[in-house]
Amino acid sequence: MANKGILIVAVSQRASLPPATFELVTAGRRLADTLKEPLAAVVLSEKAAALAEDLAACGVDKVYAVEHPSLANFIGPVHAQAAAAVALKEGFGKVLLVSNVAGRALAGQLAVRLKAGLAADVCEILPDGKVLRPYFSGNLIASVEFKSPVAVMALAPMSFPRAEAGAAKGTVVPVAFDPGSPKIQFVSYQPEAANEIDLGGAERIVSGGRGLQSEEGFKPLRALAQLLGAAVGASRAAVDSGWIAYRSQVGLTGRSVRPKLYIAVGISGQIQHLAGMSSSGTIVAINTDKDCPLMQMASIAVVADYNEFIPLVIDEVKKRKGSTAVAA
Ligand SMILES: Cc1cc2nc3c(=O)[nH]c(=O)nc-3n(C[C@H](O)[C@H](O)[C@H](O)COP(=O)(O)OP(=O)(O)OC[C@H]3O[C@@H](n4cnc5c(N)ncnc54)[C@H](O)[C@@H]3O)c2cc1C
């Protein structure tokens, strides 16, 4: 029997689905309509039944809810076992995951179990079934063709719009799962600071570099980020100086991000930094040096000392937010 249908693998984090999961729904729906095949999802979670309803409400035709306490925290082999059971039983031809830390780990293990071809960091799915993905820090975009009957694709966050609940509602099917005796056990979870937005799925990022001159320099950036609902990023120079944690580093040896808005403050834009953010939508650079690489490639380049300019931006955003509230 030929493999048919598209399966989204949705992995919950702290009992909720990462926003990028809903980007998979958009990509999956486009693919399903092009191939005229059904779109399904499997939710792996200790709260799968409730989360499955959210995907069904976004028009996924059939959502398999694999609910089990062993799926509360990500354990690669356990999640792969649960997802593979559904994929093999139903014979899906295309499997979509989010290309985040858990998704990439799961994609590899799933590809082995399904004897499937695998592409990670996919940024586009072409009508002929090939996919585009970056190599060499985005300097080369490769077109990948799957030769295997089953294709596993991990999609880069922010590559597709997020699906929203609509008129078409799919069905939810509970699936029993027995993990057996896993060889890996979950030990503990260390949450990030309260209210911190993860860089990977952020639509807006305010990033700071050596030009901030100190840890103090990040204070106005954090204030601006909070107003904009943005994540805070940094250059390696700022991280190496100890002003901000490594998890905030953007670039070759940090995170790759694709927000709609990237505000770079006091960052010169060396190639290793650009490697992590050049696919952003609108890039705003604020710098005293009008000739530095980031100012040259930015959509909006502001020649200014951040000490003077960021407070003005904060005041303006507050003013506009205030007037919106009054108008509403
Ligand atoms: C193998 C390798 C991997 C690397 N990986 C990464 C990586 O992942 N991410 C990364 O970022 N870097 C990485 N780097 C380091 C990279 O080469 C640069 O050194 C680093 O990005 C520079 O950071 P910066 O732009 O903050 O600092 P600088 O290059 O020193 O730039 C500071 C900027 O601040 C501006 N400025 C100064 N004062 C003000 C002010 N008051 N207001 C506004 N602007 C001001 C200056 O004009 C300047 O443009 C890597 C390097 C190597 C060799």
Tab-separated table of C-alpha atoms and ligand atoms in Angstrom:
chain	number	residue	atom	x	y	z
A	1	MET	CA	0.000	0.000	0.000
A	2	ALA	CA	1.405	3.410	-0.970
A	3	ASN	CA	2.058	5.778	1.911
A	4	LYS	CA	-0.505	8.559	1.915
A	5	GLY	CA	-1.509	11.530	4.032
A	6	ILE	CA	0.294	14.170	6.067
A	7	LEU	CA	0.930	13.705	9.787
A	8	ILE	CA	1.839	16.588	12.100
A	9	VAL	CA	3.698	15.446	15.211
A	10	ALA	CA	2.819	17.852	18.044
A	11	VAL	CA	4.986	17.657	21.168
A	12	SER	CA	3.688	19.545	24.193
A	13	GLN	CA	5.941	21.613	26.449
A	14	ARG	CA	4.715	22.139	30.008
A	15	ALA	CA	1.266	20.884	28.985
A	16	SER	CA	0.806	23.323	26.088
A	17	LEU	CA	1.678	23.299	22.404
A	18	PRO	CA	4.515	25.585	21.203
A	19	PRO	CA	3.062	28.316	18.911
A	20	ALA	CA	5.149	26.953	16.003
A	21	THR	CA	2.928	23.836	16.061
A	22	PHE	CA	0.210	25.961	14.459
A	23	GLU	CA	2.657	26.899	11.679
A	24	LEU	CA	2.824	23.163	10.895
A	25	VAL	CA	-0.951	23.211	10.446
A	26	THR	CA	-0.675	25.925	7.772
A	27	ALA	CA	2.143	24.088	5.978
A	28	GLY	CA	0.366	20.743	6.311
A	29	ARG	CA	-2.939	22.110	5.016
A	30	ARG	CA	-1.246	23.604	1.929
A	31	LEU	CA	0.506	20.295	1.259
A	32	ALA	CA	-2.669	18.280	1.842
A	33	ASP	CA	-4.652	20.479	-0.561
A	34	THR	CA	-1.918	20.276	-3.215
A	35	LEU	CA	-1.620	16.480	-2.954
A	36	LYS	CA	-5.357	16.012	-2.311
A	37	GLU	CA	-4.521	13.918	0.745
A	38	PRO	CA	-5.865	14.065	4.318
A	39	LEU	CA	-4.179	16.132	7.041
A	40	ALA	CA	-3.785	14.469	10.443
A	41	ALA	CA	-1.897	15.232	13.640
A	42	VAL	CA	-0.707	13.221	16.603
A	43	VAL	CA	-0.477	15.020	19.948
A	44	LEU	CA	2.022	13.558	22.422
A	45	SER	CA	1.304	14.858	25.902
A	46	GLU	CA	0.056	14.136	29.388
A	47	LYS	CA	-2.834	16.450	28.398
A	48	ALA	CA	-3.211	15.282	24.796
A	49	ALA	CA	-7.010	15.095	24.696
A	50	ALA	CA	-7.462	18.808	25.477
A	51	LEU	CA	-4.605	19.943	23.213
A	52	ALA	CA	-5.882	17.794	20.344
A	53	GLU	CA	-9.099	19.837	20.356
A	54	ASP	CA	-7.053	22.992	19.605
A	55	LEU	CA	-5.586	21.398	16.479
A	56	ALA	CA	-8.934	19.950	15.390
A	57	ALA	CA	-10.422	23.458	15.713
A	58	CYS	CA	-7.783	24.703	13.241
A	59	GLY	CA	-9.075	22.324	10.581
A	60	VAL	CA	-6.794	19.292	10.994
A	61	ASP	CA	-9.012	16.467	9.672
A	62	LYS	CA	-8.122	13.864	12.288
A	63	VAL	CA	-6.134	14.347	15.498
A	64	TYR	CA	-4.747	11.321	17.357
A	65	ALA	CA	-4.451	12.079	21.073
A	66	VAL	CA	-1.758	9.973	22.731
A	67	GLU	CA	-2.189	10.841	26.403
A	68	HIS	CA	0.194	9.315	28.931
A	69	PRO	CA	2.179	10.596	31.969
A	70	SER	CA	5.428	9.427	30.302
A	71	LEU	CA	4.864	12.096	27.612
A	72	ALA	CA	4.818	15.023	30.080
A	73	ASN	CA	8.517	15.763	29.464
A	74	PHE	CA	10.433	15.174	26.259
A	75	ILE	CA	12.227	11.827	26.153
A	76	GLY	CA	13.265	11.127	22.558
A	77	PRO	CA	12.825	7.342	22.373
A	78	VAL	CA	9.469	7.403	24.218
A	79	HIS	CA	8.043	10.150	22.009
A	80	ALA	CA	9.445	8.458	18.891
A	81	GLN	CA	7.826	5.160	19.905
A	82	ALA	CA	4.428	6.845	20.378
A	83	ALA	CA	4.574	8.874	17.141
A	84	ALA	CA	5.930	5.982	15.056
A	85	ALA	CA	3.119	3.683	16.209
A	86	VAL	CA	0.513	6.073	14.753
A	87	ALA	CA	2.521	6.862	11.603
A	88	LEU	CA	3.154	3.177	10.795
A	89	LYS	CA	-0.388	2.008	11.566
A	90	GLU	CA	-1.965	4.617	9.293
A	91	GLY	CA	0.825	4.594	6.665
A	92	PHE	CA	1.399	8.362	6.420
A	93	GLY	CA	3.710	9.557	3.646
A	94	LYS	CA	4.786	12.930	5.039
A	95	VAL	CA	5.558	13.697	8.674
A	96	LEU	CA	5.955	17.308	9.885
A	97	LEU	CA	7.593	18.488	13.112
A	98	VAL	CA	8.777	21.805	14.538
A	99	SER	CA	12.531	22.256	14.049
A	100	ASN	CA	13.214	23.146	17.687
A	101	VAL	CA	15.466	21.209	20.079
A	102	ALA	CA	12.908	18.477	20.823
A	103	GLY	CA	11.583	18.382	17.248
A	104	ARG	CA	15.004	17.911	15.667
A	105	ALA	CA	15.902	15.143	18.121
A	106	LEU	CA	12.570	13.445	17.516
A	107	ALA	CA	12.764	13.851	13.723
A	108	GLY	CA	15.955	11.780	13.528
A	109	GLN	CA	14.652	8.989	15.741
A	110	LEU	CA	11.345	8.936	13.909
A	111	ALA	CA	13.041	8.819	10.501
A	112	VAL	CA	14.959	5.710	11.597
A	113	ARG	CA	11.793	3.983	12.826
A	114	LEU	CA	9.865	4.893	9.648
A	115	LYS	CA	12.811	4.187	7.286
A	116	ALA	CA	12.198	7.711	6.036
A	117	GLY	CA	14.254	10.463	4.435
A	118	LEU	CA	14.782	13.475	6.686
A	119	ALA	CA	15.224	17.212	6.168
A	120	ALA	CA	15.594	19.618	9.116
A	121	ASP	CA	15.247	23.423	9.228
A	122	VAL	CA	12.913	23.333	6.222
A	123	CYS	CA	11.827	26.866	5.265
A	124	GLU	CA	9.660	26.067	2.248
A	125	ILE	CA	7.792	23.083	0.798
A	126	LEU	CA	7.576	23.176	-2.997
A	127	PRO	CA	4.511	21.918	-4.907
A	128	ASP	CA	6.541	19.018	-6.360
A	129	GLY	CA	7.290	17.702	-2.842
A	130	LYS	CA	10.877	18.978	-2.697
A	131	VAL	CA	11.794	21.204	0.237
A	132	LEU	CA	14.155	24.142	0.697
A	133	ARG	CA	16.529	24.331	3.640
A	134	PRO	CA	19.569	26.469	4.470
A	135	TYR	CA	23.170	25.252	4.649
A	136	PHE	CA	26.338	27.084	5.712
A	137	SER	CA	24.496	29.526	7.981
A	138	GLY	CA	21.993	30.439	5.296
A	139	ASN	CA	24.603	31.278	2.650
A	140	LEU	CA	23.288	28.425	0.533
A	141	ILE	CA	19.653	27.354	0.156
A	142	ALA	CA	19.432	23.740	-0.978
A	143	SER	CA	16.522	22.028	-2.663
A	144	VAL	CA	16.095	18.560	-1.126
A	145	GLU	CA	14.327	15.694	-2.884
A	146	PHE	CA	13.107	12.662	-0.939
A	147	LYS	CA	13.796	9.294	-2.579
A	148	SER	CA	12.088	7.332	0.207
A	149	PRO	CA	8.325	6.573	0.330
A	150	VAL	CA	8.112	8.411	3.671
A	151	ALA	CA	9.511	11.921	4.258
A	152	VAL	CA	10.148	13.463	7.684
A	153	MET	CA	10.415	17.270	7.643
A	154	ALA	CA	11.298	19.504	10.589
A	155	LEU	CA	10.066	23.009	9.713
A	156	ALA	CA	12.013	26.072	10.874
A	157	PRO	CA	9.874	28.189	13.247
A	158	MET	CA	8.449	31.388	11.708
A	159	SER	CA	8.568	29.996	8.157
A	160	PHE	CA	4.776	29.709	7.811
A	161	PRO	CA	1.881	31.762	9.237
A	162	ARG	CA	0.126	30.290	12.271
A	163	ALA	CA	-3.219	28.610	11.635
A	164	GLU	CA	-6.181	29.859	13.620
A	165	ALA	CA	-9.434	28.229	14.658
A	166	GLY	CA	-11.922	28.309	11.795
A	167	ALA	CA	-15.186	26.864	10.591
A	168	ALA	CA	-13.870	23.411	9.616
A	169	LYS	CA	-13.372	21.197	12.658
A	170	GLY	CA	-11.677	17.807	12.634
A	171	THR	CA	-12.236	14.765	14.831
A	172	VAL	CA	-10.186	13.695	17.845
A	173	VAL	CA	-9.283	10.018	18.258
A	174	PRO	CA	-7.826	8.832	21.597
A	175	VAL	CA	-4.924	6.375	21.220
A	176	ALA	CA	-3.732	4.037	23.990
A	177	PHE	CA	0.019	3.992	24.653
A	178	ASP	CA	2.287	1.770	26.735
A	179	PRO	CA	5.881	3.042	26.890
A	180	GLY	CA	7.139	-0.215	28.451
A	181	SER	CA	10.317	0.333	30.506
A	182	PRO	CA	12.185	3.261	28.898
A	183	LYS	CA	15.977	3.253	29.295
A	184	ILE	CA	15.983	7.045	29.739
A	185	GLN	CA	14.316	8.786	32.649
A	186	PHE	CA	13.352	12.431	33.042
A	187	VAL	CA	15.213	13.990	35.984
A	188	SER	CA	14.286	17.671	36.365
A	189	TYR	CA	13.305	20.850	34.572
A	190	GLN	CA	14.828	24.301	35.126
A	191	PRO	CA	12.419	27.018	33.971
A	192	GLU	CA	13.687	30.210	32.366
A	193	ALA	CA	13.138	33.528	34.137
A	194	ALA	CA	9.469	34.447	34.481
A	195	ASN	CA	7.860	36.120	31.449
A	196	GLU	CA	10.909	35.471	29.260
A	197	ILE	CA	9.879	34.857	25.662
A	198	ASP	CA	11.800	32.110	23.879
A	199	LEU	CA	13.931	33.439	21.013
A	200	GLY	CA	13.148	30.554	18.659
A	201	GLY	CA	9.448	31.274	18.191
A	202	ALA	CA	9.525	35.028	18.873
A	203	GLU	CA	7.806	37.326	16.377
A	204	ARG	CA	9.778	40.320	17.691
A	205	ILE	CA	13.308	40.432	19.112
A	206	VAL	CA	15.241	43.310	20.677
A	207	SER	CA	18.933	42.413	20.646
A	208	GLY	CA	21.899	44.134	22.276
A	209	GLY	CA	25.635	44.082	21.615
A	210	ARG	CA	28.936	45.415	22.909
A	211	GLY	CA	27.721	48.942	22.181
A	212	LEU	CA	25.538	48.715	25.315
A	213	GLN	CA	28.802	48.881	27.296
A	214	SER	CA	27.493	47.032	30.377
A	215	GLU	CA	24.836	44.741	31.853
A	216	GLU	CA	23.008	47.949	32.852
A	217	GLY	CA	22.712	48.746	29.163
A	218	PHE	CA	20.274	45.854	28.739
A	219	LYS	CA	17.775	47.464	31.154
A	220	PRO	CA	16.224	49.869	28.620
A	221	LEU	CA	16.255	47.066	26.027
A	222	ARG	CA	14.342	44.776	28.372
A	223	ALA	CA	11.849	47.569	29.042
A	224	LEU	CA	11.336	48.079	25.305
A	225	ALA	CA	11.066	44.322	24.739
A	226	GLN	CA	8.399	44.032	27.405
A	227	LEU	CA	6.370	46.833	25.824
A	228	LEU	CA	6.613	45.211	22.394
A	229	GLY	CA	6.026	41.643	23.625
A	230	ALA	CA	9.486	40.835	22.273
A	231	ALA	CA	12.225	38.397	23.260
A	232	VAL	CA	15.648	39.754	24.255
A	233	GLY	CA	18.639	38.609	22.204
A	234	ALA	CA	22.337	39.454	22.199
A	235	SER	CA	25.557	39.321	20.244
A	236	ARG	CA	28.327	37.016	21.372
A	237	ALA	CA	30.363	40.008	22.525
A	238	ALA	CA	27.613	40.875	25.032
A	239	VAL	CA	27.325	37.247	26.155
A	240	ASP	CA	31.104	36.815	26.491
A	241	SER	CA	31.200	39.998	28.580
A	242	GLY	CA	28.814	38.310	31.033
A	243	TRP	CA	26.027	40.874	30.546
A	244	ILE	CA	23.422	38.323	29.474
A	245	ALA	CA	23.031	34.520	29.473
A	246	TYR	CA	24.297	32.389	26.582
A	247	ARG	CA	20.769	31.171	25.778
A	248	SER	CA	20.100	34.697	24.428
A	249	GLN	CA	22.970	34.610	21.926
A	250	VAL	CA	21.992	34.993	18.286
A	251	GLY	CA	24.324	33.812	15.558
A	252	LEU	CA	26.552	31.069	14.262
A	253	THR	CA	27.328	29.676	17.706
A	254	GLY	CA	24.015	30.807	19.205
A	255	ARG	CA	20.397	30.622	18.074
A	256	SER	CA	19.062	31.074	14.553
A	257	VAL	CA	15.991	33.306	14.559
A	258	ARG	CA	13.475	34.554	11.970
A	259	PRO	CA	11.295	37.128	13.750
A	260	LYS	CA	9.069	39.543	11.862
A	261	LEU	CA	10.940	42.393	13.585
A	262	TYR	CA	14.603	42.317	14.718
A	263	ILE	CA	15.888	45.418	16.501
A	264	ALA	CA	19.702	45.350	16.811
A	265	VAL	CA	21.099	47.855	19.285
A	266	GLY	CA	24.852	48.473	19.453
A	267	ILE	CA	25.622	45.427	17.283
A	268	SER	CA	28.060	45.888	14.402
A	269	GLY	CA	26.791	42.917	12.374
A	270	GLN	CA	29.783	40.642	11.921
A	271	ILE	CA	29.148	37.661	9.651
A	272	GLN	CA	28.761	35.267	12.602
A	273	HIS	CA	25.928	37.385	14.033
A	274	LEU	CA	24.224	37.844	10.665
A	275	ALA	CA	24.268	34.049	10.230
A	276	GLY	CA	21.638	33.791	12.949
A	277	MET	CA	19.272	36.638	12.051
A	278	SER	CA	19.595	37.709	8.419
A	279	SER	CA	16.320	35.941	7.485
A	280	SER	CA	14.369	38.246	9.830
A	281	GLY	CA	11.536	40.291	8.315
A	282	THR	CA	12.145	43.953	9.158
A	283	ILE	CA	15.597	44.650	10.585
A	284	VAL	CA	16.089	47.870	12.545
A	285	ALA	CA	19.663	48.801	13.471
A	286	ILE	CA	20.473	51.453	16.063
A	287	ASN	CA	24.155	52.314	16.058
A	288	THR	CA	26.532	55.268	16.301
A	289	ASP	CA	28.463	53.967	13.275
A	290	LYS	CA	26.472	54.429	10.079
A	291	ASP	CA	28.941	52.342	8.073
A	292	CYS	CA	28.928	49.102	10.092
A	293	PRO	CA	27.575	45.993	8.287
A	294	LEU	CA	24.291	45.801	10.212
A	295	MET	CA	23.467	49.445	9.433
A	296	GLN	CA	24.221	48.734	5.779
A	297	MET	CA	21.868	45.756	5.532
A	298	ALA	CA	19.086	46.996	7.852
A	299	SER	CA	15.604	47.868	6.574
A	300	ILE	CA	15.731	50.895	8.898
A	301	ALA	CA	19.090	52.258	10.092
A	302	VAL	CA	19.093	54.807	12.913
A	303	VAL	CA	22.362	56.646	13.573
A	304	ALA	CA	22.085	57.348	17.284
A	305	ASP	CA	23.500	56.700	20.731
A	306	TYR	CA	21.204	54.061	22.222
A	307	ASN	CA	21.285	55.860	25.608
A	308	GLU	CA	19.418	58.747	24.025
A	309	PHE	CA	17.350	56.935	21.417
A	310	ILE	CA	15.854	53.916	23.252
A	311	PRO	CA	14.119	56.071	25.944
A	312	LEU	CA	12.526	58.101	23.120
A	313	VAL	CA	11.264	54.897	21.473
A	314	ILE	CA	9.906	53.651	24.811
A	315	ASP	CA	8.039	56.941	25.370
A	316	GLU	CA	6.595	56.832	21.858
A	317	VAL	CA	5.452	53.191	22.172
A	318	LYS	CA	3.847	53.970	25.549
A	319	LYS	CA	2.107	57.000	24.060
A	320	ARG	CA	0.756	54.991	21.109
A	321	LYS	CA	-0.311	52.104	23.329
A	322	GLY	CA	-2.095	54.603	25.563
A	323	SER	CA	-3.905	56.220	22.637
A	324	THR	CA	-4.895	52.763	21.286
A	325	ALA	CA	-6.353	51.907	24.677
A	326	VAL	CA	-8.361	55.150	24.680
A	327	ALA	CA	-9.522	54.585	21.092
A	328	ALA	CA	-10.569	51.020	21.892
B	1	LIG	C1	33.821	30.950	15.434
B	1	LIG	C2	33.103	32.212	15.837
B	1	LIG	C3	31.759	32.141	16.154
B	1	LIG	C4	31.062	33.293	16.509
B	1	LIG	N1	29.724	33.211	16.802
B	1	LIG	C5	29.034	34.346	17.050
B	1	LIG	C6	27.625	34.311	17.294
B	1	LIG	O1	26.984	33.254	17.322
B	1	LIG	N2	26.987	35.479	17.503
B	1	LIG	C7	27.634	36.691	17.506
B	1	LIG	O2	26.980	37.722	17.711
B	1	LIG	N3	28.968	36.735	17.309
B	1	LIG	C8	29.679	35.605	17.100
B	1	LIG	N4	31.032	35.683	16.932
B	1	LIG	C9	31.717	36.962	17.219
B	1	LIG	C10	31.647	37.976	16.086
B	1	LIG	O3	32.718	37.780	15.204
B	1	LIG	C11	31.724	39.419	16.635
B	1	LIG	O4	32.891	39.540	17.403
B	1	LIG	C12	30.537	39.816	17.503
B	1	LIG	O5	29.333	39.510	16.842
B	1	LIG	C13	30.602	41.316	17.764
B	1	LIG	O6	29.570	41.667	18.626
B	1	LIG	P1	29.032	43.169	18.645
B	1	LIG	O7	28.509	43.524	17.308
B	1	LIG	O8	28.127	43.282	19.806
B	1	LIG	O9	30.347	43.986	19.010
B	1	LIG	P2	31.181	45.016	18.137
B	1	LIG	O10	31.583	44.425	16.848
B	1	LIG	O11	32.254	45.536	19.026
B	1	LIG	O12	30.137	46.166	17.812
B	1	LIG	C14	29.639	47.056	18.763
B	1	LIG	C15	28.818	48.100	18.022
B	1	LIG	O13	28.220	48.981	18.946
B	1	LIG	C16	28.218	50.280	18.372
B	1	LIG	N5	28.092	51.247	19.472
B	1	LIG	C17	29.031	51.625	20.371
B	1	LIG	N6	28.516	52.499	21.252
B	1	LIG	C18	27.214	52.669	20.911
B	1	LIG	C19	26.148	53.451	21.449
B	1	LIG	N7	26.315	54.216	22.544
B	1	LIG	N8	24.931	53.395	20.850
B	1	LIG	C20	24.737	52.627	19.748
B	1	LIG	N9	25.724	51.868	19.193
B	1	LIG	C21	26.939	51.887	19.777
B	1	LIG	C22	29.520	50.365	17.623
B	1	LIG	O14	29.469	51.358	16.614
B	1	LIG	C23	29.629	48.960	17.055
B	1	LIG	O15	29.045	48.891	15.764
B	1	LIG	C24	31.742	34.540	16.567
B	1	LIG	C25	33.098	34.593	16.235
B	1	LIG	C26	33.774	33.453	15.879
B	1	LIG	C27	35.229	33.547	15.517
